[in-house]
PDB file of C-alpha atoms in Angstrom:
ATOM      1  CA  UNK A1383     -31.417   3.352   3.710  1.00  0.00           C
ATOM      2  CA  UNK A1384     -29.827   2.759   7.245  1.00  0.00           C
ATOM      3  CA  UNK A1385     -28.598   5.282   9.286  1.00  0.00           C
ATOM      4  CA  UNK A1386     -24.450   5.775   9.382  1.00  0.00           C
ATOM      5  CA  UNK A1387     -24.522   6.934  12.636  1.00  0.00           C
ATOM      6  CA  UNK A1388     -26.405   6.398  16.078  1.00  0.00           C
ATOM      7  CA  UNK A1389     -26.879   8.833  19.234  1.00  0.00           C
ATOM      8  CA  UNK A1390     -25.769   6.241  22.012  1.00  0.00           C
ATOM      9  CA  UNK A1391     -25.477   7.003  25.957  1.00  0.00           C
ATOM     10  CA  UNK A1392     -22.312   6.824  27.853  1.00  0.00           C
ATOM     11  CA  UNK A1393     -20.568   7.919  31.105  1.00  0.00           C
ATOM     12  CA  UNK A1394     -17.164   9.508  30.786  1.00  0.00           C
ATOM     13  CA  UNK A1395     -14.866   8.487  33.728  1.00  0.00           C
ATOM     14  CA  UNK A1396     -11.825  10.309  34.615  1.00  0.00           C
ATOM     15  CA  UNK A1397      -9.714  10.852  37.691  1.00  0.00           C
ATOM     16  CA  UNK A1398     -12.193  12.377  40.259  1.00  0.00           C
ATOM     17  CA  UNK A1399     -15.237  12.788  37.761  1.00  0.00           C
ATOM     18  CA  UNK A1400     -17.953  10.576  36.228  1.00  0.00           C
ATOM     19  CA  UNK A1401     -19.768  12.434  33.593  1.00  0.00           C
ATOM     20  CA  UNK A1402     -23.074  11.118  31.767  1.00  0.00           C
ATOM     21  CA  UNK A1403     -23.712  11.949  28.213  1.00  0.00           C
ATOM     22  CA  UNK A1404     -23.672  10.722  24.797  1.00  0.00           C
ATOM     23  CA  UNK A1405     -21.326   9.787  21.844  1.00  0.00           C
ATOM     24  CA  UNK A1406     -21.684   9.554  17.986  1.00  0.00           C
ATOM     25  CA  UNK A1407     -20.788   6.067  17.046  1.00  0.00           C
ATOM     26  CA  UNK A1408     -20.647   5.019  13.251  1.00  0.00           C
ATOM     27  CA  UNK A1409     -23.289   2.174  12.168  1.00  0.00           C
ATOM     28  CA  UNK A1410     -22.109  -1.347  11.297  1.00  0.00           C
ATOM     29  CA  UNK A1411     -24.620  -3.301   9.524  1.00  0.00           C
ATOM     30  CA  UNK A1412     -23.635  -7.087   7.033  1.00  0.00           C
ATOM     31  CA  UNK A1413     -24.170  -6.509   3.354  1.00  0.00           C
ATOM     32  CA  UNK A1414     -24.291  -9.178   1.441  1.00  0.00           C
ATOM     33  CA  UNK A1415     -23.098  -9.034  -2.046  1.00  0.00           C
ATOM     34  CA  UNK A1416     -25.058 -11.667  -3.627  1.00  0.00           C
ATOM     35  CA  UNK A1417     -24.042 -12.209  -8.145  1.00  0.00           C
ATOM     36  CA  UNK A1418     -26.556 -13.608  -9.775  1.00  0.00           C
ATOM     37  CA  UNK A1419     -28.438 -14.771  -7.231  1.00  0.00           C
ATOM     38  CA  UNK A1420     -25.808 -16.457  -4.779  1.00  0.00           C
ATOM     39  CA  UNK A1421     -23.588 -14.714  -2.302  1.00  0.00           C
ATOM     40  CA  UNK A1422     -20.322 -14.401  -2.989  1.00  0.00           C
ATOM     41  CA  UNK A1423     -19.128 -12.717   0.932  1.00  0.00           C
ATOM     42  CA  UNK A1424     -20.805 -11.107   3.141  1.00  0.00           C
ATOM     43  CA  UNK A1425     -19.050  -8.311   4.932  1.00  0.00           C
ATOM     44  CA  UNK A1426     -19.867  -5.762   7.974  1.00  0.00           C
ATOM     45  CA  UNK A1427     -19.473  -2.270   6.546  1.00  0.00           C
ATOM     46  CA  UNK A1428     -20.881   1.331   6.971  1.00  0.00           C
ATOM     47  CA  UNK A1429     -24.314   1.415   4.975  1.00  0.00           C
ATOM     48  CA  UNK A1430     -23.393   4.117   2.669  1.00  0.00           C
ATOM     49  CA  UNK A1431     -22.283   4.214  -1.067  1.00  0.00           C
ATOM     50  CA  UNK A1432     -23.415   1.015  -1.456  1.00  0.00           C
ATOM     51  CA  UNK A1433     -23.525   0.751  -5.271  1.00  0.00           C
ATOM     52  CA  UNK A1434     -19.785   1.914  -5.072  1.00  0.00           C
ATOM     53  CA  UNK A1435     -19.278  -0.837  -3.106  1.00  0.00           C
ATOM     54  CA  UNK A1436     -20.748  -3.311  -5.388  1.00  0.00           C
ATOM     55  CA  UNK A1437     -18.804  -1.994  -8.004  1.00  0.00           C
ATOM     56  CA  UNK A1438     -15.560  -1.513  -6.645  1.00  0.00           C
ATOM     57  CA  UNK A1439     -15.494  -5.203  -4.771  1.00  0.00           C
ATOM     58  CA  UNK A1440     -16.548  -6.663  -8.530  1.00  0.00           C
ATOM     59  CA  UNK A1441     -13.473  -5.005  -9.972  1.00  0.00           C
ATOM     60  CA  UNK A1442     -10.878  -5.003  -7.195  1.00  0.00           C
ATOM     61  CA  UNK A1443     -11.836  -9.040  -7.052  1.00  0.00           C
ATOM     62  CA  UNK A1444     -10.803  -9.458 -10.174  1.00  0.00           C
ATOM     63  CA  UNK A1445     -14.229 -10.892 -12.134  1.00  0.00           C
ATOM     64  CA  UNK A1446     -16.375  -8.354 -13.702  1.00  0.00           C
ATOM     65  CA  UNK A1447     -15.855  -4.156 -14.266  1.00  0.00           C
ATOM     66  CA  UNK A1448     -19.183  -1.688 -14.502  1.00  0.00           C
ATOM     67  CA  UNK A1449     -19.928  -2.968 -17.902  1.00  0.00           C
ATOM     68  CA  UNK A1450     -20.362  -6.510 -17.095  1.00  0.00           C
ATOM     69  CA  UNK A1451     -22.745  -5.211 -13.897  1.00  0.00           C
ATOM     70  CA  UNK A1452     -26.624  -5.563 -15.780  1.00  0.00           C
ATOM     71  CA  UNK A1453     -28.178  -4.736 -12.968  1.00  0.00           C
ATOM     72  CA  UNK A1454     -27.566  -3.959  -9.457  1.00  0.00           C
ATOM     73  CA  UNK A1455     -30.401  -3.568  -6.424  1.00  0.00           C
ATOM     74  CA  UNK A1456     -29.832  -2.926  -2.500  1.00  0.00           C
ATOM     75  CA  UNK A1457     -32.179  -4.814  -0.678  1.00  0.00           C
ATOM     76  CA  UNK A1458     -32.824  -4.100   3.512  1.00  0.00           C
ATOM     77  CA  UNK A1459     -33.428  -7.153   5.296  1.00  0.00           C
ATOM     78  CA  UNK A1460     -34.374  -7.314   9.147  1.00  0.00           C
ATOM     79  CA  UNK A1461     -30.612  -9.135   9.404  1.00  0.00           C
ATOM     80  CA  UNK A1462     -28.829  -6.433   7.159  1.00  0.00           C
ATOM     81  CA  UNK A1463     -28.692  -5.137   3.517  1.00  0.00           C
ATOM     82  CA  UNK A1464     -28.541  -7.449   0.157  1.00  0.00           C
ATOM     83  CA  UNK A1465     -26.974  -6.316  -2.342  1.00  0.00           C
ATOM     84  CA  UNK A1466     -28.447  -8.201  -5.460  1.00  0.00           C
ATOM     85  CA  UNK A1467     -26.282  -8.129  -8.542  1.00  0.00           C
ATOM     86  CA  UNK A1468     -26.561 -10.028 -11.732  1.00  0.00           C
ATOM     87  CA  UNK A1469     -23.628  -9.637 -14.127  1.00  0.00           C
ATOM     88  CA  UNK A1470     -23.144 -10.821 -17.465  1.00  0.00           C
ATOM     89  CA  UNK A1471     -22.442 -14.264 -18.742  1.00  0.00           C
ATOM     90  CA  UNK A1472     -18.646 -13.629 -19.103  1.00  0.00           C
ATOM     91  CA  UNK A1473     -18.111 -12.312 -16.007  1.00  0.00           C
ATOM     92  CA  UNK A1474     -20.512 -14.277 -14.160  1.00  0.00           C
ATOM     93  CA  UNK A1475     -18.180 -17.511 -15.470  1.00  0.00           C
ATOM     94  CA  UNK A1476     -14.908 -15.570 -14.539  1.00  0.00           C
ATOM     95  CA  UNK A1477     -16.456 -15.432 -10.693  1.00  0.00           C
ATOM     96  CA  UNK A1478     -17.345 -19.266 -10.933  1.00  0.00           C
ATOM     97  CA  UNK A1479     -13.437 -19.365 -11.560  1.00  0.00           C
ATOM     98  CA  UNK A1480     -12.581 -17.280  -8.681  1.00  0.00           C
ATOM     99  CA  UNK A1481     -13.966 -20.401  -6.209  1.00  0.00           C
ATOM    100  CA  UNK A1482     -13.805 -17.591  -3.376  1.00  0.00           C
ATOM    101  CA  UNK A1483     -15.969 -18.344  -0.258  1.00  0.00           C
ATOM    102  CA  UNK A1484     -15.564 -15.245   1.947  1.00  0.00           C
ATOM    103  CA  UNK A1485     -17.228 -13.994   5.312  1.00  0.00           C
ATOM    104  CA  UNK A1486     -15.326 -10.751   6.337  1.00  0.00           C
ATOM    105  CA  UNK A1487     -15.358  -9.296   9.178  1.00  0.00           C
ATOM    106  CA  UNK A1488     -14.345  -5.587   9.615  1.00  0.00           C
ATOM    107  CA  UNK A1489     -10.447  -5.528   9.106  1.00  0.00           C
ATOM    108  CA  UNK A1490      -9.963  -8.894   7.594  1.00  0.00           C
ATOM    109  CA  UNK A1491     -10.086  -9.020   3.267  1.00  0.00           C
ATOM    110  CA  UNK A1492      -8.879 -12.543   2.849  1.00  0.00           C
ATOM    111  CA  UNK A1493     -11.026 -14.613   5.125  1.00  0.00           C
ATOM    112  CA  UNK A1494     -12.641 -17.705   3.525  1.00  0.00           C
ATOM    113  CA  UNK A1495     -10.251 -17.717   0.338  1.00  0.00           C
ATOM    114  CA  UNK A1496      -9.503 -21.694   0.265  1.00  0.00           C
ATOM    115  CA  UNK A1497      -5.875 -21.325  -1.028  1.00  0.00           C
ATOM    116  CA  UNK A1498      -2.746 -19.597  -0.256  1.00  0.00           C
ATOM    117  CA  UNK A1499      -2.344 -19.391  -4.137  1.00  0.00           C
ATOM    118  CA  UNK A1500      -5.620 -17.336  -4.225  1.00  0.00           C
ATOM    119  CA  UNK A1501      -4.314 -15.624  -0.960  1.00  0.00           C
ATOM    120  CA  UNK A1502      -1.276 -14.509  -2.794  1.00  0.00           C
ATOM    121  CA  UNK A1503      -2.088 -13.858  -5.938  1.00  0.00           C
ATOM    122  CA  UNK A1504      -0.182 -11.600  -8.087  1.00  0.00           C
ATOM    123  CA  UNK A1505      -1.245  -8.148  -8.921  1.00  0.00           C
ATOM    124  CA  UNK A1506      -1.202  -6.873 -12.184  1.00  0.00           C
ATOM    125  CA  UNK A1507       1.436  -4.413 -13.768  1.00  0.00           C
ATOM    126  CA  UNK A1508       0.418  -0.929 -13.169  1.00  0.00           C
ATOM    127  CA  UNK A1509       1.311   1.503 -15.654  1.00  0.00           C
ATOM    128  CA  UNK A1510       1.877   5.335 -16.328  1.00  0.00           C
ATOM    129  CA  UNK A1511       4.027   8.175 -15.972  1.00  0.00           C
ATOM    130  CA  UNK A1512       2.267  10.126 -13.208  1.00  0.00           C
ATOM    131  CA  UNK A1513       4.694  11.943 -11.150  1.00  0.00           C
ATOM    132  CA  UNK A1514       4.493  13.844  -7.945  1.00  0.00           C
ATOM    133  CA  UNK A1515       6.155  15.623  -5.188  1.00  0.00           C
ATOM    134  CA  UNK A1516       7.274  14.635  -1.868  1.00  0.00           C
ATOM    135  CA  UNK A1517       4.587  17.160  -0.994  1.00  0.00           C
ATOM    136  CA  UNK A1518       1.931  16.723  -3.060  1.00  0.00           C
ATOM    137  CA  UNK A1519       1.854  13.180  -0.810  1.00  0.00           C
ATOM    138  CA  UNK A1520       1.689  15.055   2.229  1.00  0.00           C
ATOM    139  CA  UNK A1521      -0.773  17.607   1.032  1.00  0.00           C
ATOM    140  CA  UNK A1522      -2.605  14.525   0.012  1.00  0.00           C
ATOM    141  CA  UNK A1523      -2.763  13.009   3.290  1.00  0.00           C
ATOM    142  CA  UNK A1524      -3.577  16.331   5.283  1.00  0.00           C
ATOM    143  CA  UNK A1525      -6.225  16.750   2.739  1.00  0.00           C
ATOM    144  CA  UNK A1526      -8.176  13.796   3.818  1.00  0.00           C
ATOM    145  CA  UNK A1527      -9.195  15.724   7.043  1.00  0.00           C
ATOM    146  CA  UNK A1528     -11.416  17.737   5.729  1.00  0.00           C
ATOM    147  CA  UNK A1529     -13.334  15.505   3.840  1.00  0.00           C
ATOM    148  CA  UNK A1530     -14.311  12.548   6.854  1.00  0.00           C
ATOM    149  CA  UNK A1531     -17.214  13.851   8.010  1.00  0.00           C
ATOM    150  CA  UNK A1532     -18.084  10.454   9.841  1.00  0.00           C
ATOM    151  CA  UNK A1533     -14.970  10.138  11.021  1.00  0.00           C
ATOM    152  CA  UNK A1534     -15.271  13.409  12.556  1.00  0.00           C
ATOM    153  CA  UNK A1535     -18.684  12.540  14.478  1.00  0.00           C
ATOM    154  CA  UNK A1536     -17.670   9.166  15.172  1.00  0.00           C
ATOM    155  CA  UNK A1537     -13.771   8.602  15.465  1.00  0.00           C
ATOM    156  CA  UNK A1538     -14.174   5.669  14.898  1.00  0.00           C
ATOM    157  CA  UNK A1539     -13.827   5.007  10.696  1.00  0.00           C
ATOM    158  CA  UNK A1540     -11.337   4.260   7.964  1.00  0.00           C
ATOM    159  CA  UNK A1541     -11.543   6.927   4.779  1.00  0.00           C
ATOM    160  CA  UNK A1542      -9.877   5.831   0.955  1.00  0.00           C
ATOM    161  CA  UNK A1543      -9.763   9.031  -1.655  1.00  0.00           C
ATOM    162  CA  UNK A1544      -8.013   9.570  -4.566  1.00  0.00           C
ATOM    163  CA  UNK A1545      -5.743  12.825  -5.382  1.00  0.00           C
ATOM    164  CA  UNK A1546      -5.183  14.426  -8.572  1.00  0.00           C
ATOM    165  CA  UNK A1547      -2.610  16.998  -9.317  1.00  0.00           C
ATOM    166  CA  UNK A1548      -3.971  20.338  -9.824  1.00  0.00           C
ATOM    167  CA  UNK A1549      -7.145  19.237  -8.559  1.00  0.00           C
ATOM    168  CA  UNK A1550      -6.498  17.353  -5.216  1.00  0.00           C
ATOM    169  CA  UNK A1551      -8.966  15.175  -3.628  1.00  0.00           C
ATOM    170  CA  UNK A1552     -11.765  14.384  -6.077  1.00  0.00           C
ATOM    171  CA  UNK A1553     -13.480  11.467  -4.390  1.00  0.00           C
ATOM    172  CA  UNK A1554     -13.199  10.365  -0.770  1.00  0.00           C
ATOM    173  CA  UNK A1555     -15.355   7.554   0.847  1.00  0.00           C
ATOM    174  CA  UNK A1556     -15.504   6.485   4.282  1.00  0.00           C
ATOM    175  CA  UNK A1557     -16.163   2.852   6.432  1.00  0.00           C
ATOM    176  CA  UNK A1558     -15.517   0.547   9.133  1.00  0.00           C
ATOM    177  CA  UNK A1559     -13.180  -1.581   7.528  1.00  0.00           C
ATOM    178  CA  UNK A1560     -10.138  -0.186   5.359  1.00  0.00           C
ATOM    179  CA  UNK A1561     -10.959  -2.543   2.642  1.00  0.00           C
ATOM    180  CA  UNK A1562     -14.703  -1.463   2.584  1.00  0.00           C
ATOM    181  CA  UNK A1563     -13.412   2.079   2.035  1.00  0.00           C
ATOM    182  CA  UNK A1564     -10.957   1.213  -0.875  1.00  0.00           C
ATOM    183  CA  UNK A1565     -13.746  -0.991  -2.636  1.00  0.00           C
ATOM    184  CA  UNK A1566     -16.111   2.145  -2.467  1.00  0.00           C
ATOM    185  CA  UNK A1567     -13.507   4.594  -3.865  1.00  0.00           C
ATOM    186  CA  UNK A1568     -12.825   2.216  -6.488  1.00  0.00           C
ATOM    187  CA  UNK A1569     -16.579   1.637  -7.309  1.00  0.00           C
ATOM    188  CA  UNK A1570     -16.829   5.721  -7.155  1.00  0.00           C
ATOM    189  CA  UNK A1571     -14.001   6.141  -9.371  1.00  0.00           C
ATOM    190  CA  UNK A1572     -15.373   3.921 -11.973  1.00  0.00           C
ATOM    191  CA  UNK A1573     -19.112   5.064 -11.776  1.00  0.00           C
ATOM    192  CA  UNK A1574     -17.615   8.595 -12.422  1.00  0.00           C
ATOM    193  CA  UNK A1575     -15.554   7.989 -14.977  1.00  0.00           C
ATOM    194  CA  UNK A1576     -12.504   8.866 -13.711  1.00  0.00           C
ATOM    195  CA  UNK A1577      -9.371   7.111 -14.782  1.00  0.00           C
ATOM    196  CA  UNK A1578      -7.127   5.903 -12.187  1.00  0.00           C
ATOM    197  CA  UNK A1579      -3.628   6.207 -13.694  1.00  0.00           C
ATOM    198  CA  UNK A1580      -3.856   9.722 -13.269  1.00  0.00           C
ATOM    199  CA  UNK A1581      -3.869   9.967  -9.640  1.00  0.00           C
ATOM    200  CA  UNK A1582      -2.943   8.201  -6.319  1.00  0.00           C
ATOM    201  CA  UNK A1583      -4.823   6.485  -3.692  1.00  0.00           C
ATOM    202  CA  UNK A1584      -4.852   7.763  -0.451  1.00  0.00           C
ATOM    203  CA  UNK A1585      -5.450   5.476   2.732  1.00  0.00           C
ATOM    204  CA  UNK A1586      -5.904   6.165   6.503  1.00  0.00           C
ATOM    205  CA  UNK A1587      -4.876   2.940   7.462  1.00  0.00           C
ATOM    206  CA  UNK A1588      -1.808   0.307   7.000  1.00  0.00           C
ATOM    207  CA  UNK A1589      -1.201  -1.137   3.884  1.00  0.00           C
ATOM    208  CA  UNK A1590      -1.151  -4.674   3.637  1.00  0.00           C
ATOM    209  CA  UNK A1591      -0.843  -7.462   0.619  1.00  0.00           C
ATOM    210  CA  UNK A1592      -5.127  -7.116   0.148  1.00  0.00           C
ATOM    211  CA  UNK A1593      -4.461  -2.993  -0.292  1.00  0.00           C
ATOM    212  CA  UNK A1594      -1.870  -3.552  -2.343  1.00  0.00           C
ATOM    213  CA  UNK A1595      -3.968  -6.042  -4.860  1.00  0.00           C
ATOM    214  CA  UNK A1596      -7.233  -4.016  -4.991  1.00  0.00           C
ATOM    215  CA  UNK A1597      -5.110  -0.783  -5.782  1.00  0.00           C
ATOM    216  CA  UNK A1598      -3.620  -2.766  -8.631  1.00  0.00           C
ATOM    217  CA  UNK A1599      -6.959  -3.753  -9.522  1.00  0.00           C
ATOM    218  CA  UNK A1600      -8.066  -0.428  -9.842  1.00  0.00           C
ATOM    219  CA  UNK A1601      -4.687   0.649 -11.388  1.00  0.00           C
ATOM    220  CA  UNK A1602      -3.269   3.392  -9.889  1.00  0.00           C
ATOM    221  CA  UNK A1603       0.226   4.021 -10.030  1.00  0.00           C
ATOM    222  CA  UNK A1604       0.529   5.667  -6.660  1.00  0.00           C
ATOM    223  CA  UNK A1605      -0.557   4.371  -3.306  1.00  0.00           C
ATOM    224  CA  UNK A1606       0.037   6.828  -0.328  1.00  0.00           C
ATOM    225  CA  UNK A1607      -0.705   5.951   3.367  1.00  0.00           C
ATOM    226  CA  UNK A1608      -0.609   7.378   7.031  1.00  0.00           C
ATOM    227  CA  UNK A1609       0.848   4.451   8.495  1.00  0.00           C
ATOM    228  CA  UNK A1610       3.200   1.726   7.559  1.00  0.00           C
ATOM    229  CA  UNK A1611       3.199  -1.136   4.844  1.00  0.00           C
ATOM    230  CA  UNK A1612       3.760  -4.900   5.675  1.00  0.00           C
ATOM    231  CA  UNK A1613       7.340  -6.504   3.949  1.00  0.00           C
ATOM    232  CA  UNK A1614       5.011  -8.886   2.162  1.00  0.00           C
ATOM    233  CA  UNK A1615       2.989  -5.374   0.412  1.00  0.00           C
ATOM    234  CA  UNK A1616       6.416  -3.594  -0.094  1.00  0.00           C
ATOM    235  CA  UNK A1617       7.391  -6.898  -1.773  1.00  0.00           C
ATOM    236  CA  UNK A1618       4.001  -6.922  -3.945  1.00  0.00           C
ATOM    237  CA  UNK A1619       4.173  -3.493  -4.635  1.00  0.00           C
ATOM    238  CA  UNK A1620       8.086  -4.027  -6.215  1.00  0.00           C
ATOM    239  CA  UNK A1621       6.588  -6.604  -8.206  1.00  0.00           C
ATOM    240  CA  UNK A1622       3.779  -5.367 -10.043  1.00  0.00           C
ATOM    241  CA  UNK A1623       5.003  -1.481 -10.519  1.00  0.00           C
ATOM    242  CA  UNK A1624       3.242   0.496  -7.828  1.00  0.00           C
ATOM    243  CA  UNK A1625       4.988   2.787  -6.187  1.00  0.00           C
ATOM    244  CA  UNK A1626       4.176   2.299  -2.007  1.00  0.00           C
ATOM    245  CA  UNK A1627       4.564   5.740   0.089  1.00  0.00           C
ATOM    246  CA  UNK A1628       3.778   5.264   3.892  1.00  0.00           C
ATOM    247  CA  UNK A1629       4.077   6.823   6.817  1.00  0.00           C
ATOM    248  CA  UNK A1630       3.253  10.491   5.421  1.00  0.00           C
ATOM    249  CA  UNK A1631       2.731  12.670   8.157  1.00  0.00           C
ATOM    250  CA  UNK A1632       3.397  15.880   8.916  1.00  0.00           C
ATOM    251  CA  UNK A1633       6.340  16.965   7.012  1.00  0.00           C
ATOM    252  CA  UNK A1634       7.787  13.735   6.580  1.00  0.00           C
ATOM    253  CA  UNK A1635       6.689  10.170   4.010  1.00  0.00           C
ATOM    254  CA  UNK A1636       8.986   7.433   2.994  1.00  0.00           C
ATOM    255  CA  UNK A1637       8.860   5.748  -0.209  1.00  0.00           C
ATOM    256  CA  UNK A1638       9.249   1.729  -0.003  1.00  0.00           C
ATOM    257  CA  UNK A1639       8.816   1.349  -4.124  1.00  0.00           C
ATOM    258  CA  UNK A1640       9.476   2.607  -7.208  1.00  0.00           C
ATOM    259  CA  UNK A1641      10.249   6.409  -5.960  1.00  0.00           C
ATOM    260  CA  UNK A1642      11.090   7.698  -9.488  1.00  0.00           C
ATOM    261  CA  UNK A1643       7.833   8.563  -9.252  1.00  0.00           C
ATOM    262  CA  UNK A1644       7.764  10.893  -6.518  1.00  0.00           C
ATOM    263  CA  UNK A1645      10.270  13.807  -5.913  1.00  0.00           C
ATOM    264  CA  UNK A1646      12.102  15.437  -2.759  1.00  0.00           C
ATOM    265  CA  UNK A1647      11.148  18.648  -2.063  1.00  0.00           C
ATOM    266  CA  UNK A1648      11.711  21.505   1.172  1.00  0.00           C
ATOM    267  CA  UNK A1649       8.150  20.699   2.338  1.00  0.00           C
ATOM    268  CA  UNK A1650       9.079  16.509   2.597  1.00  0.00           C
ATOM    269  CA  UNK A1651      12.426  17.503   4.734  1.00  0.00           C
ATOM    270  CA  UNK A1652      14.376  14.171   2.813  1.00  0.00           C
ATOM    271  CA  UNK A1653      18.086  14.156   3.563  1.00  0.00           C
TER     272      UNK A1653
END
């Protein structure tokens, strides 16, 4: 498989000082994710966890979960890496209904959809009774440091995990794009076994209407980020159950949805 990371030379400039050296910079490679023989997108991504990724795009898409995946095969090409799924008959028809055509490039999940009713789809209801403290959000977030080890060579990546009360972070995964990262936790989560209502997602990035759909997807009842949602997420988020925490930093997170879930405590500071 490809490397994640690459060696690269570059001169530091500052006032009075040119240095030479070198800096860790994450690899970005396209993978195509190619059902049954014809490519449904083709996005640029970290080449890591790739069979998460396969599974975690075919769920938080909407057409086909681990069971409908028969096979599934990473092929390198001298252009990038093909990943070559074939899925059952059911689900390969419920991707035929999808009639997505997407080419994403790092940062973008809804390029190529052809409708703004596809675009906007609603989410489905997410259920449970998980419960947490203002805390535990923040102790979720601060967690995430320690387990980025690309980030920490490179600077330069987005990292999804998913926290569990008494246990904390189980699975973390780590990308270019923000969506790349949440379809590999997802894929993760599922190839483990783990079942998402009884946890929360964890983001390093923004949260927009895309996050809020492929969380849904995956059905967790709690979605906590570093930085802020979009009105148009808060808004999905209201609708189909999930409650939205953003901005957790520090000693401080504010809920946008649903906060019977999560309870003030001294370490959140709420008035």
């Amino acid at each position: 498989m490809k490397e994640t990371r690459h060696l690269l030379p570059r001169l530091a400039l500052s006032p009075g000082r040119a240095e030479q050296g070198a800096r860790c910079l994450p690899e970005e490679v396209a993978v195509a994710l190619s059902f049954n023989g014809t490519t449904q997108a083709v996005m640029l991504a970290s080449p890591s966890d790739l069979e998460d990724f396969a599974t975690g795009f075919a769920l938080t898409e909407g057409f086909a979960r681990p069971e409908d995946i028969e096979s599934l095969t990473p092929v390198e090409t001298p252009r990038g890496i093909d990943l070559q799924i074939w899925l059952r008959p059911e689900a390969e028809a419920r991707l035929a209904a999808r009639r997505r055509r997407m080419a994403g490039p790092v940062g973008c999940g809804l390029c190529g959809i052809d409708s703004l009713e596809e675009a906007l789809r609603p989410p489905p209801p997410v259920e449970g009774g998980l419960r947490l403290a203002a805390g535990d959000c923040l102790a979720a977030v601060a967690g995430l440091t320690d387990h980025q080890p690309l980030h920490d060579a490179t600077r330069a990546v987005h990292a999804a995990g998913f926290w569990m009360p008494g246990q904390g972070l189980v699975t973390v995964r780590e990308d270019v794009g923000r969506h790349n990262a949440l379809d590999k936790l997802a894929g993760a989560l599922l190839r483990q076994g783990v079942a998402a209502d009884r946890g929360a997602v964890v983001l390093t990035s923004r949260v927009s209407i895309d996050m809020v759909q492929k969380c849904t997807r995956l059905g967790a009842p709690i979605l906590i980020a570093v930085s802020a949602p979009t009105a148009h997420a808060v808004r999905m988020a209201d609708e189909a159950g999930l409650t939205l925490v953003g901005l957790a930093r520090g000693e401080r997170c504010e809920v946008f949805t649903h906060p019977h879930r999560i309870t003030p405590d001294e370490a959140a500071h709420v008035a």
